[in-house]
mmCIF file of C-alpha atoms and ligand atoms in Angstrom:
data_model
loop_
_atom_site.group_PDB
_atom_site.id
_atom_site.type_symbol
_atom_site.label_atom_id
_atom_site.label_comp_id
_atom_site.label_asym_id
_atom_site.label_seq_id
_atom_site.Cartn_x
_atom_site.Cartn_y
_atom_site.Cartn_z
ATOM 1 C CA MET B 15 39.533 -14.533 -10.590
ATOM 2 C CA THR B 16 38.795 -13.766 -14.248
ATOM 3 C CA ARG B 17 41.544 -12.280 -16.450
ATOM 4 C CA ARG B 18 39.429 -9.167 -16.831
ATOM 5 C CA GLU B 19 39.161 -8.762 -13.048
ATOM 6 C CA TRP B 20 42.910 -9.307 -12.620
ATOM 7 C CA LEU B 21 43.743 -6.691 -15.236
ATOM 8 C CA TYR B 22 41.244 -4.321 -13.670
ATOM 9 C CA ILE B 23 42.590 -4.744 -10.166
ATOM 10 C CA ALA B 24 46.205 -4.450 -11.321
ATOM 11 C CA GLY B 25 45.250 -1.257 -13.144
ATOM 12 C CA GLY B 26 42.964 -0.064 -10.346
ATOM 13 C CA VAL B 27 45.757 0.344 -7.835
ATOM 14 C CA CYS B 28 47.564 2.954 -9.976
ATOM 15 C CA LEU B 29 44.253 4.403 -11.242
ATOM 16 C CA GLY B 30 43.182 4.830 -7.645
ATOM 17 C CA ALA B 31 46.180 7.117 -7.204
ATOM 18 C CA ILE B 32 45.284 9.010 -10.378
ATOM 19 C CA SER B 33 41.708 9.459 -9.225
ATOM 20 C CA ASP B 34 42.815 10.893 -5.863
ATOM 21 C CA SER B 35 42.308 14.405 -7.159
ATOM 22 C CA LYS B 36 38.603 13.629 -7.723
ATOM 23 C CA ALA B 37 38.219 11.357 -4.731
ATOM 24 C CA HIS B 38 35.537 13.300 -2.883
ATOM 25 C CA GLY B 39 33.540 15.157 -5.482
ATOM 26 C CA GLY B 40 36.457 17.398 -6.398
ATOM 27 C CA SER B 41 37.451 18.360 -2.832
ATOM 28 C CA ALA B 42 41.185 18.262 -2.217
ATOM 29 C CA ALA B 43 42.442 15.749 0.344
ATOM 30 C CA SER B 44 43.483 18.686 2.563
ATOM 31 C CA GLU B 45 39.772 19.608 3.007
ATOM 32 C CA LEU B 46 38.933 16.186 4.424
ATOM 33 C CA PRO B 47 38.389 15.648 8.141
ATOM 34 C CA ALA B 48 41.544 14.492 9.955
ATOM 35 C CA THR B 49 40.390 10.889 10.147
ATOM 36 C CA THR B 50 40.195 10.622 6.395
ATOM 37 C CA ALA B 51 42.812 13.124 5.242
ATOM 38 C CA ASN B 52 45.135 10.342 4.145
ATOM 39 C CA ARG B 53 42.287 8.228 2.840
ATOM 40 C CA THR B 54 41.011 9.173 -0.580
ATOM 41 C CA SER B 55 39.580 6.484 -2.833
ATOM 42 C CA LEU B 56 37.802 3.321 -1.697
ATOM 43 C CA ARG B 57 38.569 1.946 -5.146
ATOM 44 C CA GLU B 58 42.279 2.169 -4.258
ATOM 45 C CA ALA B 59 41.816 0.714 -0.776
ATOM 46 C CA ALA B 60 39.868 -2.220 -2.220
ATOM 47 C CA ALA B 61 42.227 -2.831 -5.142
ATOM 48 C CA GLY B 62 45.168 -2.954 -2.760
ATOM 49 C CA ARG B 63 43.626 -6.092 -1.227
ATOM 50 C CA GLY B 64 42.522 -7.637 -4.540
ATOM 51 C CA LEU B 65 38.957 -6.403 -4.062
ATOM 52 C CA MET B 66 36.612 -4.257 -6.134
ATOM 53 C CA PHE B 67 34.462 -1.511 -4.627
ATOM 54 C CA GLY B 68 31.605 0.192 -6.408
ATOM 55 C CA ALA B 69 28.039 1.396 -6.217
ATOM 56 C CA ALA B 70 24.659 1.328 -7.897
ATOM 57 C CA VAL B 71 23.620 4.740 -9.210
ATOM 58 C CA PRO B 72 21.036 5.996 -11.730
ATOM 59 C CA TRP B 73 22.058 7.979 -14.791
ATOM 60 C CA LYS B 74 19.953 11.001 -13.799
ATOM 61 C CA GLN B 75 22.042 11.546 -10.649
ATOM 62 C CA VAL B 76 25.366 10.977 -12.411
ATOM 63 C CA SER B 77 24.504 13.258 -15.350
ATOM 64 C CA GLY B 78 22.412 15.812 -13.472
ATOM 65 C CA ASP B 79 24.668 16.366 -10.441
ATOM 66 C CA PRO B 80 28.321 16.798 -11.567
ATOM 67 C CA PRO B 81 29.829 16.853 -8.051
ATOM 68 C CA PHE B 82 28.047 13.569 -7.347
ATOM 69 C CA GLY B 83 29.280 12.198 -10.664
ATOM 70 C CA ASP B 84 32.823 13.186 -9.656
ATOM 71 C CA LEU B 85 32.408 11.408 -6.318
ATOM 72 C CA VAL B 86 31.288 8.231 -8.097
ATOM 73 C CA ALA B 87 34.204 8.547 -10.530
ATOM 74 C CA GLY B 88 36.687 8.959 -7.702
ATOM 75 C CA GLN B 89 35.417 6.206 -5.450
ATOM 76 C CA CYS B 90 34.121 3.387 -7.656
ATOM 77 C CA GLY B 91 35.889 0.721 -9.644
ATOM 78 C CA ILE B 92 32.676 -1.048 -10.671
ATOM 79 C CA LEU B 93 29.254 0.385 -11.437
ATOM 80 C CA THR B 94 25.689 -0.981 -11.479
ATOM 81 C CA PRO B 95 22.811 0.962 -13.073
ATOM 82 C CA GLU B 96 20.201 1.292 -10.304
ATOM 83 C CA LEU B 97 17.346 1.460 -12.845
ATOM 84 C CA GLU B 98 18.567 1.507 -16.425
ATOM 85 C CA LEU B 99 18.921 -2.240 -17.046
ATOM 86 C CA LYS B 100 15.475 -3.109 -15.688
ATOM 87 C CA TRP B 101 12.561 -3.879 -17.991
ATOM 88 C CA GLU B 102 10.844 -0.575 -17.065
ATOM 89 C CA ALA B 103 13.764 1.378 -18.532
ATOM 90 C CA LEU B 104 14.741 -0.935 -21.393
ATOM 91 C CA ARG B 105 11.402 -1.873 -22.866
ATOM 92 C CA PRO B 106 9.183 1.021 -24.015
ATOM 93 C CA THR B 107 7.000 -1.481 -25.898
ATOM 94 C CA ALA B 108 6.751 -5.268 -26.249
ATOM 95 C CA HIS B 109 8.727 -5.014 -29.496
ATOM 96 C CA ASP B 110 11.359 -2.357 -28.748
ATOM 97 C CA PHE B 111 14.484 -1.909 -26.661
ATOM 98 C CA ASP B 112 15.866 1.464 -25.500
ATOM 99 C CA PHE B 113 19.477 1.171 -24.335
ATOM 100 C CA ARG B 114 20.251 4.884 -24.213
ATOM 101 C CA THR B 115 20.364 5.468 -20.450
ATOM 102 C CA ALA B 116 22.146 2.162 -19.824
ATOM 103 C CA GLU B 117 24.691 3.068 -22.501
ATOM 104 C CA PHE B 118 25.202 6.485 -20.881
ATOM 105 C CA LEU B 119 26.192 4.758 -17.635
ATOM 106 C CA TYR B 120 28.320 2.230 -19.509
ATOM 107 C CA GLN B 121 30.214 5.048 -21.228
ATOM 108 C CA PHE B 122 30.594 6.841 -17.894
ATOM 109 C CA ALA B 123 32.009 3.667 -16.345
ATOM 110 C CA LYS B 124 34.299 3.007 -19.293
ATOM 111 C CA SER B 125 35.592 6.593 -19.320
ATOM 112 C CA HIS B 126 36.668 6.108 -15.700
ATOM 113 C CA GLN B 127 38.119 2.626 -16.256
ATOM 114 C CA MET B 128 35.370 1.035 -14.165
ATOM 115 C CA LEU B 129 33.885 -2.392 -14.634
ATOM 116 C CA PHE B 130 30.164 -2.571 -15.366
ATOM 117 C CA ARG B 131 27.628 -5.014 -13.958
ATOM 118 C CA GLY B 132 24.032 -5.607 -15.001
ATOM 119 C CA HIS B 133 20.948 -5.564 -12.773
ATOM 120 C CA THR B 134 18.597 -7.320 -13.507
ATOM 121 C CA LEU B 135 17.399 -9.567 -16.310
ATOM 122 C CA VAL B 136 14.443 -11.382 -14.678
ATOM 123 C CA TRP B 137 12.449 -9.919 -11.773
ATOM 124 C CA GLU B 138 8.749 -9.423 -11.094
ATOM 125 C CA ALA B 139 9.196 -5.732 -10.233
ATOM 126 C CA ALA B 140 10.072 -2.679 -12.362
ATOM 127 C CA LEU B 141 8.110 -4.128 -15.261
ATOM 128 C CA PRO B 142 6.759 -1.816 -17.989
ATOM 129 C CA SER B 143 3.090 -0.843 -18.099
ATOM 130 C CA TRP B 144 2.394 -3.046 -21.170
ATOM 131 C CA PHE B 145 3.634 -6.212 -19.450
ATOM 132 C CA ALA B 146 0.536 -7.336 -17.501
ATOM 133 C CA ALA B 147 -1.788 -7.031 -20.507
ATOM 134 C CA THR B 148 0.667 -8.660 -22.909
ATOM 135 C CA VAL B 149 2.479 -11.513 -21.192
ATOM 136 C CA ASP B 150 0.620 -14.713 -20.378
ATOM 137 C CA MET B 151 0.973 -18.488 -20.113
ATOM 138 C CA GLY B 152 1.232 -18.776 -23.864
ATOM 139 C CA ASN B 153 4.118 -16.375 -24.530
ATOM 140 C CA ALA B 154 5.939 -15.732 -21.234
ATOM 141 C CA LYS B 155 8.803 -18.147 -21.913
ATOM 142 C CA GLN B 156 9.458 -16.695 -25.359
ATOM 143 C CA VAL B 157 9.157 -13.106 -24.098
ATOM 144 C CA MET B 158 11.590 -13.794 -21.242
ATOM 145 C CA LEU B 159 14.151 -15.599 -23.402
ATOM 146 C CA GLU B 160 14.002 -12.926 -26.096
ATOM 147 C CA HIS B 161 14.611 -10.240 -23.451
ATOM 148 C CA VAL B 162 17.547 -12.030 -21.838
ATOM 149 C CA SER B 163 19.186 -12.913 -25.161
ATOM 150 C CA SER B 164 18.693 -9.433 -26.661
ATOM 151 C CA VAL B 165 19.917 -7.475 -23.622
ATOM 152 C CA VAL B 166 22.883 -9.723 -22.815
ATOM 153 C CA SER B 167 23.923 -9.866 -26.484
ATOM 154 C CA HIS B 168 23.781 -6.073 -26.679
ATOM 155 C CA PHE B 169 26.375 -5.812 -23.888
ATOM 156 C CA ALA B 170 28.277 -9.010 -24.684
ATOM 157 C CA GLY B 171 31.966 -8.701 -23.855
ATOM 158 C CA ARG B 172 31.411 -5.471 -21.902
ATOM 159 C CA MET B 173 29.755 -6.816 -18.756
ATOM 160 C CA HIS B 174 31.600 -7.977 -15.621
ATOM 161 C CA SER B 175 28.530 -9.815 -14.366
ATOM 162 C CA TRP B 176 24.759 -10.010 -14.497
ATOM 163 C CA ASP B 177 22.118 -10.408 -11.838
ATOM 164 C CA VAL B 178 20.278 -12.900 -14.042
ATOM 165 C CA VAL B 179 17.383 -13.545 -11.634
ATOM 166 C CA ASN B 180 16.568 -11.143 -8.798
ATOM 167 C CA GLU B 181 14.807 -12.081 -5.544
ATOM 168 C CA PRO B 182 13.123 -15.333 -6.699
ATOM 169 C CA PHE B 183 12.329 -16.452 -3.142
ATOM 170 C CA GLN B 184 9.349 -15.709 -0.885
ATOM 171 C CA LEU B 185 8.560 -18.421 1.668
ATOM 172 C CA GLU B 186 5.273 -16.691 2.534
ATOM 173 C CA ASP B 187 3.956 -17.974 -0.820
ATOM 174 C CA GLU B 188 4.107 -21.425 0.770
ATOM 175 C CA ARG B 189 5.633 -23.357 -2.120
ATOM 176 C CA PRO B 190 7.749 -26.347 -0.999
ATOM 177 C CA ASP B 191 10.722 -24.876 -2.918
ATOM 178 C CA GLY B 192 10.200 -21.444 -1.325
ATOM 179 C CA LEU B 193 9.964 -19.728 -4.699
ATOM 180 C CA LYS B 194 7.963 -16.525 -5.074
ATOM 181 C CA LEU B 195 4.746 -16.701 -7.092
ATOM 182 C CA THR B 196 5.920 -14.245 -9.752
ATOM 183 C CA PRO B 197 4.454 -14.041 -13.271
ATOM 184 C CA TRP B 198 7.589 -15.882 -14.440
ATOM 185 C CA LEU B 199 6.957 -18.772 -12.062
ATOM 186 C CA ARG B 200 3.231 -18.898 -12.781
ATOM 187 C CA PHE B 201 3.583 -18.711 -16.577
ATOM 188 C CA VAL B 202 6.863 -20.569 -17.205
ATOM 189 C CA GLY B 203 7.242 -22.795 -14.135
ATOM 190 C CA PRO B 204 10.219 -23.053 -11.724
ATOM 191 C CA GLU B 205 12.461 -23.883 -14.662
ATOM 192 C CA TYR B 206 12.343 -20.182 -15.646
ATOM 193 C CA ILE B 207 15.424 -19.700 -13.489
ATOM 194 C CA GLU B 208 17.692 -22.159 -15.271
ATOM 195 C CA LEU B 209 16.283 -21.144 -18.669
ATOM 196 C CA ALA B 210 17.303 -17.541 -17.938
ATOM 197 C CA PHE B 211 20.825 -18.548 -16.891
ATOM 198 C CA HIS B 212 21.329 -20.715 -19.991
ATOM 199 C CA ALA B 213 20.094 -17.912 -22.270
ATOM 200 C CA ALA B 214 22.401 -15.374 -20.599
ATOM 201 C CA HIS B 215 25.415 -17.663 -20.851
ATOM 202 C CA GLU B 216 24.732 -18.405 -24.508
ATOM 203 C CA ALA B 217 24.525 -14.657 -25.245
ATOM 204 C CA ASP B 218 27.718 -13.778 -23.320
ATOM 205 C CA PRO B 219 29.852 -16.751 -22.204
ATOM 206 C CA ARG B 220 32.357 -14.421 -20.501
ATOM 207 C CA ALA B 221 29.965 -12.660 -18.109
ATOM 208 C CA MET B 222 29.755 -13.897 -14.510
ATOM 209 C CA LEU B 223 26.157 -14.951 -13.874
ATOM 210 C CA VAL B 224 24.633 -14.297 -10.450
ATOM 211 C CA LEU B 225 21.424 -15.134 -8.611
ATOM 212 C CA ASN B 226 20.705 -12.056 -6.459
ATOM 213 C CA GLU B 227 18.713 -12.370 -3.210
ATOM 214 C CA ASN B 228 17.748 -10.214 -0.241
ATOM 215 C CA TRP B 229 17.215 -10.762 3.505
ATOM 216 C CA LEU B 230 19.661 -13.663 3.865
ATOM 217 C CA GLU B 231 21.750 -11.975 6.568
ATOM 218 C CA PRO B 232 19.731 -11.711 9.828
ATOM 219 C CA GLU B 233 20.180 -14.471 12.426
ATOM 220 C CA ASN B 234 16.694 -15.893 12.960
ATOM 221 C CA PHE B 235 14.571 -18.968 12.221
ATOM 222 C CA ALA B 236 12.710 -17.507 9.230
ATOM 223 C CA THR B 237 15.954 -16.511 7.555
ATOM 224 C CA ASP B 238 17.395 -19.944 8.227
ATOM 225 C CA GLN B 239 14.399 -21.398 6.384
ATOM 226 C CA LYS B 240 15.011 -19.063 3.442
ATOM 227 C CA ARG B 241 18.732 -19.854 3.398
ATOM 228 C CA GLY B 242 17.816 -23.556 3.236
ATOM 229 C CA ALA B 243 15.576 -22.987 0.213
ATOM 230 C CA VAL B 244 18.244 -20.890 -1.542
ATOM 231 C CA LEU B 245 20.908 -23.508 -0.896
ATOM 232 C CA ALA B 246 18.643 -26.286 -2.202
ATOM 233 C CA LEU B 247 18.090 -24.397 -5.460
ATOM 234 C CA LEU B 248 21.774 -23.502 -5.872
ATOM 235 C CA THR B 249 22.713 -27.148 -5.249
ATOM 236 C CA ARG B 250 20.249 -28.296 -7.904
ATOM 237 C CA LEU B 251 21.429 -25.721 -10.441
ATOM 238 C CA VAL B 252 25.090 -26.664 -9.926
ATOM 239 C CA LYS B 253 24.281 -30.394 -10.082
ATOM 240 C CA ASN B 254 22.389 -29.833 -13.360
ATOM 241 C CA ARG B 255 25.364 -27.881 -14.749
ATOM 242 C CA VAL B 256 23.373 -24.672 -15.104
ATOM 243 C CA PRO B 257 25.857 -21.827 -15.905
ATOM 244 C CA ILE B 258 25.589 -20.007 -12.568
ATOM 245 C CA HIS B 259 28.764 -18.517 -11.061
ATOM 246 C CA GLY B 260 27.736 -16.654 -7.966
ATOM 247 C CA LEU B 261 25.217 -15.681 -5.332
ATOM 248 C CA GLY B 262 24.483 -11.988 -4.848
ATOM 249 C CA ILE B 263 23.994 -11.073 -1.194
ATOM 250 C CA GLN B 264 22.085 -7.777 -1.370
ATOM 251 C CA ALA B 265 22.950 -6.814 2.240
ATOM 252 C CA HIS B 266 20.292 -4.183 2.867
ATOM 253 C CA ILE B 267 20.963 -4.420 6.597
ATOM 254 C CA PHE B 268 19.950 -2.496 9.722
ATOM 255 C CA ALA B 269 22.286 -0.913 12.271
ATOM 256 C CA GLY B 270 22.377 -2.775 15.567
ATOM 257 C CA THR B 271 21.076 -6.096 14.219
ATOM 258 C CA ASN B 272 22.884 -9.435 14.196
ATOM 259 C CA VAL B 273 23.919 -10.101 10.601
ATOM 260 C CA THR B 274 27.154 -11.973 11.333
ATOM 261 C CA GLY B 275 25.764 -15.036 13.070
ATOM 262 C CA PRO B 276 26.651 -18.747 12.812
ATOM 263 C CA GLY B 277 23.646 -19.558 10.624
ATOM 264 C CA PHE B 278 24.688 -17.035 7.972
ATOM 265 C CA ALA B 279 28.338 -18.158 8.200
ATOM 266 C CA LYS B 280 27.337 -21.814 7.728
ATOM 267 C CA PHE B 281 25.195 -20.856 4.736
ATOM 268 C CA LEU B 282 27.977 -18.842 3.074
ATOM 269 C CA HIS B 283 30.490 -21.656 3.569
ATOM 270 C CA ALA B 284 27.988 -24.068 1.959
ATOM 271 C CA VAL B 285 27.573 -21.700 -1.021
ATOM 272 C CA GLU B 286 31.349 -21.554 -1.492
ATOM 273 C CA ASP B 287 31.526 -25.347 -1.153
ATOM 274 C CA LEU B 288 29.312 -25.497 -4.265
ATOM 275 C CA GLY B 289 32.078 -23.667 -6.105
ATOM 276 C CA LEU B 290 30.049 -20.446 -6.294
ATOM 277 C CA SER B 291 31.390 -16.958 -5.601
ATOM 278 C CA ILE B 292 29.680 -14.590 -3.188
ATOM 279 C CA MET B 293 29.128 -10.989 -4.312
ATOM 280 C CA MET B 294 27.933 -8.121 -2.105
ATOM 281 C CA THR B 295 25.584 -6.377 -4.485
ATOM 282 C CA GLU B 296 23.443 -3.746 -2.668
ATOM 283 C CA LEU B 297 25.030 -2.892 0.687
ATOM 284 C CA ASP B 298 23.507 -0.132 2.798
ATOM 285 C CA VAL B 299 22.889 0.183 6.542
ATOM 286 C CA ARG B 300 19.550 1.544 7.721
ATOM 287 C CA ASP B 301 19.468 3.847 10.771
ATOM 288 C CA ASN B 302 15.672 3.908 11.035
ATOM 289 C CA SER B 303 15.545 2.438 14.549
ATOM 290 C CA LEU B 304 18.310 4.664 15.930
ATOM 291 C CA PRO B 305 17.818 7.949 17.837
ATOM 292 C CA GLY B 306 17.763 11.126 15.752
ATOM 293 C CA ASP B 307 21.171 12.444 16.867
ATOM 294 C CA VAL B 308 23.417 12.404 13.776
ATOM 295 C CA ALA B 309 26.680 11.594 15.581
ATOM 296 C CA THR B 310 25.036 8.627 17.323
ATOM 297 C CA ARG B 311 23.501 7.335 14.126
ATOM 298 C CA ASP B 312 26.678 7.759 12.081
ATOM 299 C CA ALA B 313 28.732 5.935 14.718
ATOM 300 C CA GLN B 314 26.359 2.967 14.904
ATOM 301 C CA VAL B 315 25.986 2.763 11.120
ATOM 302 C CA ALA B 316 29.783 2.829 10.806
ATOM 303 C CA LYS B 317 30.111 0.041 13.371
ATOM 304 C CA GLN B 318 27.671 -2.117 11.420
ATOM 305 C CA TYR B 319 29.545 -1.502 8.163
ATOM 306 C CA TYR B 320 32.817 -2.495 9.813
ATOM 307 C CA ASP B 321 31.438 -5.551 11.599
ATOM 308 C CA PHE B 322 29.512 -6.819 8.591
ATOM 309 C CA LEU B 323 32.247 -6.234 6.027
ATOM 310 C CA SER B 324 34.906 -7.781 8.297
ATOM 311 C CA PHE B 325 32.645 -10.833 8.597
ATOM 312 C CA MET B 326 31.943 -11.051 4.856
ATOM 313 C CA LEU B 327 35.547 -10.479 3.786
ATOM 314 C CA GLN B 328 36.658 -13.585 5.672
ATOM 315 C CA PHE B 329 35.041 -15.488 2.768
ATOM 316 C CA LYS B 330 37.746 -15.546 0.102
ATOM 317 C CA SER B 331 35.260 -15.730 -2.785
ATOM 318 C CA VAL B 332 33.996 -12.236 -1.853
ATOM 319 C CA ARG B 333 35.882 -9.941 -4.190
ATOM 320 C CA THR B 334 33.243 -7.406 -5.152
ATOM 321 C CA VAL B 335 31.500 -5.008 -2.743
ATOM 322 C CA LEU B 336 28.890 -2.580 -4.054
ATOM 323 C CA THR B 337 26.803 -0.184 -2.019
ATOM 324 C CA TRP B 338 23.311 0.729 -3.158
ATOM 325 C CA GLY B 339 23.979 4.400 -3.770
ATOM 326 C CA LEU B 340 27.022 6.300 -2.499
ATOM 327 C CA SER B 341 25.717 9.440 -0.763
ATOM 328 C CA ASP B 342 22.795 10.107 1.583
ATOM 329 C CA ARG B 343 21.859 12.794 -0.945
ATOM 330 C CA PHE B 344 20.323 10.004 -3.001
ATOM 331 C CA THR B 345 19.071 6.848 -1.306
ATOM 332 C CA TRP B 346 16.032 4.761 -2.146
ATOM 333 C CA ILE B 347 15.375 4.374 1.605
ATOM 334 C CA ASN B 348 14.083 7.926 2.052
ATOM 335 C CA ARG B 349 11.242 7.089 -0.322
ATOM 336 C CA HIS B 350 10.751 3.425 0.493
ATOM 337 C CA ASN B 351 11.238 3.337 4.271
ATOM 338 C CA PRO B 352 11.459 6.849 5.793
ATOM 339 C CA ARG B 353 12.259 7.346 9.486
ATOM 340 C CA LYS B 354 9.261 7.808 11.760
ATOM 341 C CA ASP B 355 10.711 11.145 12.947
ATOM 342 C CA ARG B 356 10.908 12.155 9.249
ATOM 343 C CA LEU B 357 14.621 12.992 9.587
ATOM 344 C CA PRO B 358 16.555 12.156 6.410
ATOM 345 C CA VAL B 359 18.069 8.683 6.676
ATOM 346 C CA ARG B 360 21.871 8.297 6.698
ATOM 347 C CA PRO B 361 22.584 4.762 5.344
ATOM 348 C CA LEU B 362 25.574 5.401 3.069
ATOM 349 C CA LEU B 363 29.281 6.283 3.150
ATOM 350 C CA PHE B 364 29.032 9.953 2.175
ATOM 351 C CA ASP B 365 26.612 12.530 3.576
ATOM 352 C CA ALA B 366 24.226 14.669 1.528
ATOM 353 C CA GLU B 367 27.036 17.232 1.073
ATOM 354 C CA LEU B 368 29.211 14.461 -0.392
ATOM 355 C CA ARG B 369 31.553 14.457 2.630
ATOM 356 C CA PRO B 370 32.933 11.149 3.912
ATOM 357 C CA LYS B 371 31.212 9.859 7.059
ATOM 358 C CA PRO B 372 32.492 7.521 9.794
ATOM 359 C CA ALA B 373 31.054 4.721 7.622
ATOM 360 C CA PHE B 374 33.622 5.627 4.936
ATOM 361 C CA ASP B 375 36.449 5.124 7.454
ATOM 362 C CA ALA B 376 34.831 1.908 8.662
ATOM 363 C CA VAL B 377 34.734 0.452 5.154
ATOM 364 C CA TRP B 378 38.284 1.630 4.519
ATOM 365 C CA ARG B 379 39.487 -0.144 7.680
ATOM 366 C CA ALA B 380 37.630 -3.339 6.782
ATOM 367 C CA PHE B 381 39.293 -3.333 3.351
ATOM 368 C CA GLU B 382 42.751 -2.645 4.862
ATOM 369 C CA GLU B 383 42.331 -5.518 7.353
ATOM 370 C CA ALA B 384 40.855 -7.975 4.819
ATOM 371 C CA PRO B 385 42.871 -11.043 3.818
ATOM 372 C CA LYS B 386 44.492 -10.222 0.450
ATOM 373 C CA ARG B 387 42.864 -11.975 -2.543
HETATM 374 O O1 G3I P 3 11.828 8.752 -11.918
HETATM 375 C C1 G3I P 3 10.426 8.613 -11.603
HETATM 376 C C2 G3I P 3 9.825 9.972 -11.334
HETATM 377 O O2 G3I P 3 9.859 10.739 -12.528
HETATM 378 C C3 G3I P 3 8.366 9.800 -10.841
HETATM 379 O O3 G3I P 3 7.835 11.061 -10.511
HETATM 380 C C4 G3I P 3 8.388 8.887 -9.608
HETATM 381 C C5 G3I P 3 6.995 8.664 -9.043
HETATM 382 O O4 G3I P 3 6.310 7.765 -9.870
HETATM 383 O O5 G3I P 3 8.937 7.592 -9.978
HETATM 384 C C6 G3I P 3 10.301 7.734 -10.366
HETATM 385 O O6 G3I P 3 10.807 6.467 -10.709
HETATM 386 C C7 G3I P 3 11.010 5.626 -9.568
HETATM 387 C C8 G3I P 3 12.499 5.242 -9.512
HETATM 388 O O7 G3I P 3 12.744 4.308 -8.434
HETATM 389 C C9 G3I P 3 13.387 6.454 -9.309
HETATM 390 O O8 G3I P 3 13.080 7.033 -8.065
HETATM 391 C C10 G3I P 3 10.169 4.361 -9.752
HETATM 392 O O9 G3I P 3 8.799 4.714 -9.690
HETATM 393 C C11 G3I P 3 10.503 3.367 -8.639
HETATM 394 O O10 G3I P 3 9.820 2.124 -8.879
HETATM 395 C C12 G3I P 3 12.000 3.080 -8.628
HETATM 396 O O11 G3I P 3 12.268 2.242 -7.506
HETATM 397 C C13 G3I P 3 13.509 1.521 -7.588
HETATM 398 C C14 G3I P 3 13.165 0.046 -7.331
HETATM 399 O O12 G3I P 3 14.364 -0.749 -7.209
HETATM 400 C C15 G3I P 3 12.354 -0.534 -8.487
HETATM 401 O O13 G3I P 3 13.118 -0.457 -9.661
HETATM 402 C C16 G3I P 3 14.459 2.058 -6.523
HETATM 403 O O14 G3I P 3 14.872 3.377 -6.847
HETATM 404 C C17 G3I P 3 15.671 1.135 -6.430
HETATM 405 O O15 G3I P 3 16.550 1.565 -5.392
HETATM 406 C C18 G3I P 3 15.203 -0.292 -6.136
HETATM 407 O O16 G3I P 3 16.325 -1.127 -6.072
HETATM 408 C C19 G3I P 3 16.040 -2.476 -5.653
HETATM 409 C C20 G3I P 3 16.871 -3.429 -6.500
HETATM 410 O O17 G3I P 3 16.583 -3.242 -7.882
HETATM 411 C C21 G3I P 3 16.635 -4.873 -6.061
HETATM 412 N N1 G3I P 3 16.918 -5.028 -4.626
HETATM 413 C C22 G3I P 3 16.154 -4.107 -3.763
HETATM 414 C C23 G3I P 3 16.429 -2.665 -4.169
HETATM 415 C C24 G3I P 3 15.717 -1.679 -3.255
HETATM 416 O O18 G3I P 3 14.340 -1.844 -3.372
#
């Protein structure tokens, strides 16, 4: 555990108490349903076990919806900008950087004694409109390294961790190493990954550097293949002394699916055996395949949160749990993967009225039952 994390967690336990008054978007504990009346802040529940809980949120929702901002302030001990540290937000032109919205979220996090984590330095998505016409084989390496160095230097000393490379794998692209045929791979070669990690470490030696990947959780043959490719890369990076400190498990999972199987457990143990930490970076639980009845959906989503978190928290290197959003009022899933019956999805811990759901209690219980870090 880094000194900064220790200080944060030590402080978080008392801060959690202070933030009680804001725990649920300003509602007093007495207004909470009986099951959660004595449960206020997930930040406090996590800190009590040596864990950190937080969420990814965009600045527009935090600044434009004060009750939602209060909920985030009361519940989170670590914050990830959902959009504001991606190229699309940071890079208005090939020669300029615009840190304003990222700095807004940093100041929001700092004002509530939260840690701040960056997502993401190198990805093939969320790229600005000028990118395709500007970046090619001749300049991609220099463009990438300048971006990583400039952005990480700007936040040096203020960042808990960075998702240095996001989702670099796609076995359907049929490369022996399983890497995705992104512009970075095509223009720089597979070494773009280690180059990015070295540049990030040089710009901020204190930040924890993470490779962030999706769809590693389900128990099936295809995922086993992907886990094998990820483990091979992580093993090579560690062997070559690349400054990588952790694997980000995005954990965009589905209710009712097996995401706590032996294949995933074996993979996570192998990652820890490399000396890497495991971070839960984008947790949400999709209810798309469940019947429309809200009580049924909420109960099954809550069960999946409890089962999955209980499984993940058995791995002692897991100290940070972030959900991707905090309230069903704002979730990427409604846009990206709406339910066939067009009912609003309910993947998060608080409903669209910012009230705690059974999933909130489920996460609370998983934290309370977790081995203390
Ligand atoms: O804000 C504009 C709006 O003004 C415009 O009208 C609208 C239609 O063009 O677009 C809006 O911006 C969208 C933004 O989300 C806010 O809704 C972008 O087009 C859209 O690309 C962006 O999608 C985000 C996506 O990453 C790409 O950055 C999602 O919200 C975000 O949840 C998603 O997050 C990713 C992680 O970074 C990586 N892991 C998977 C995860 C989910 O896909």
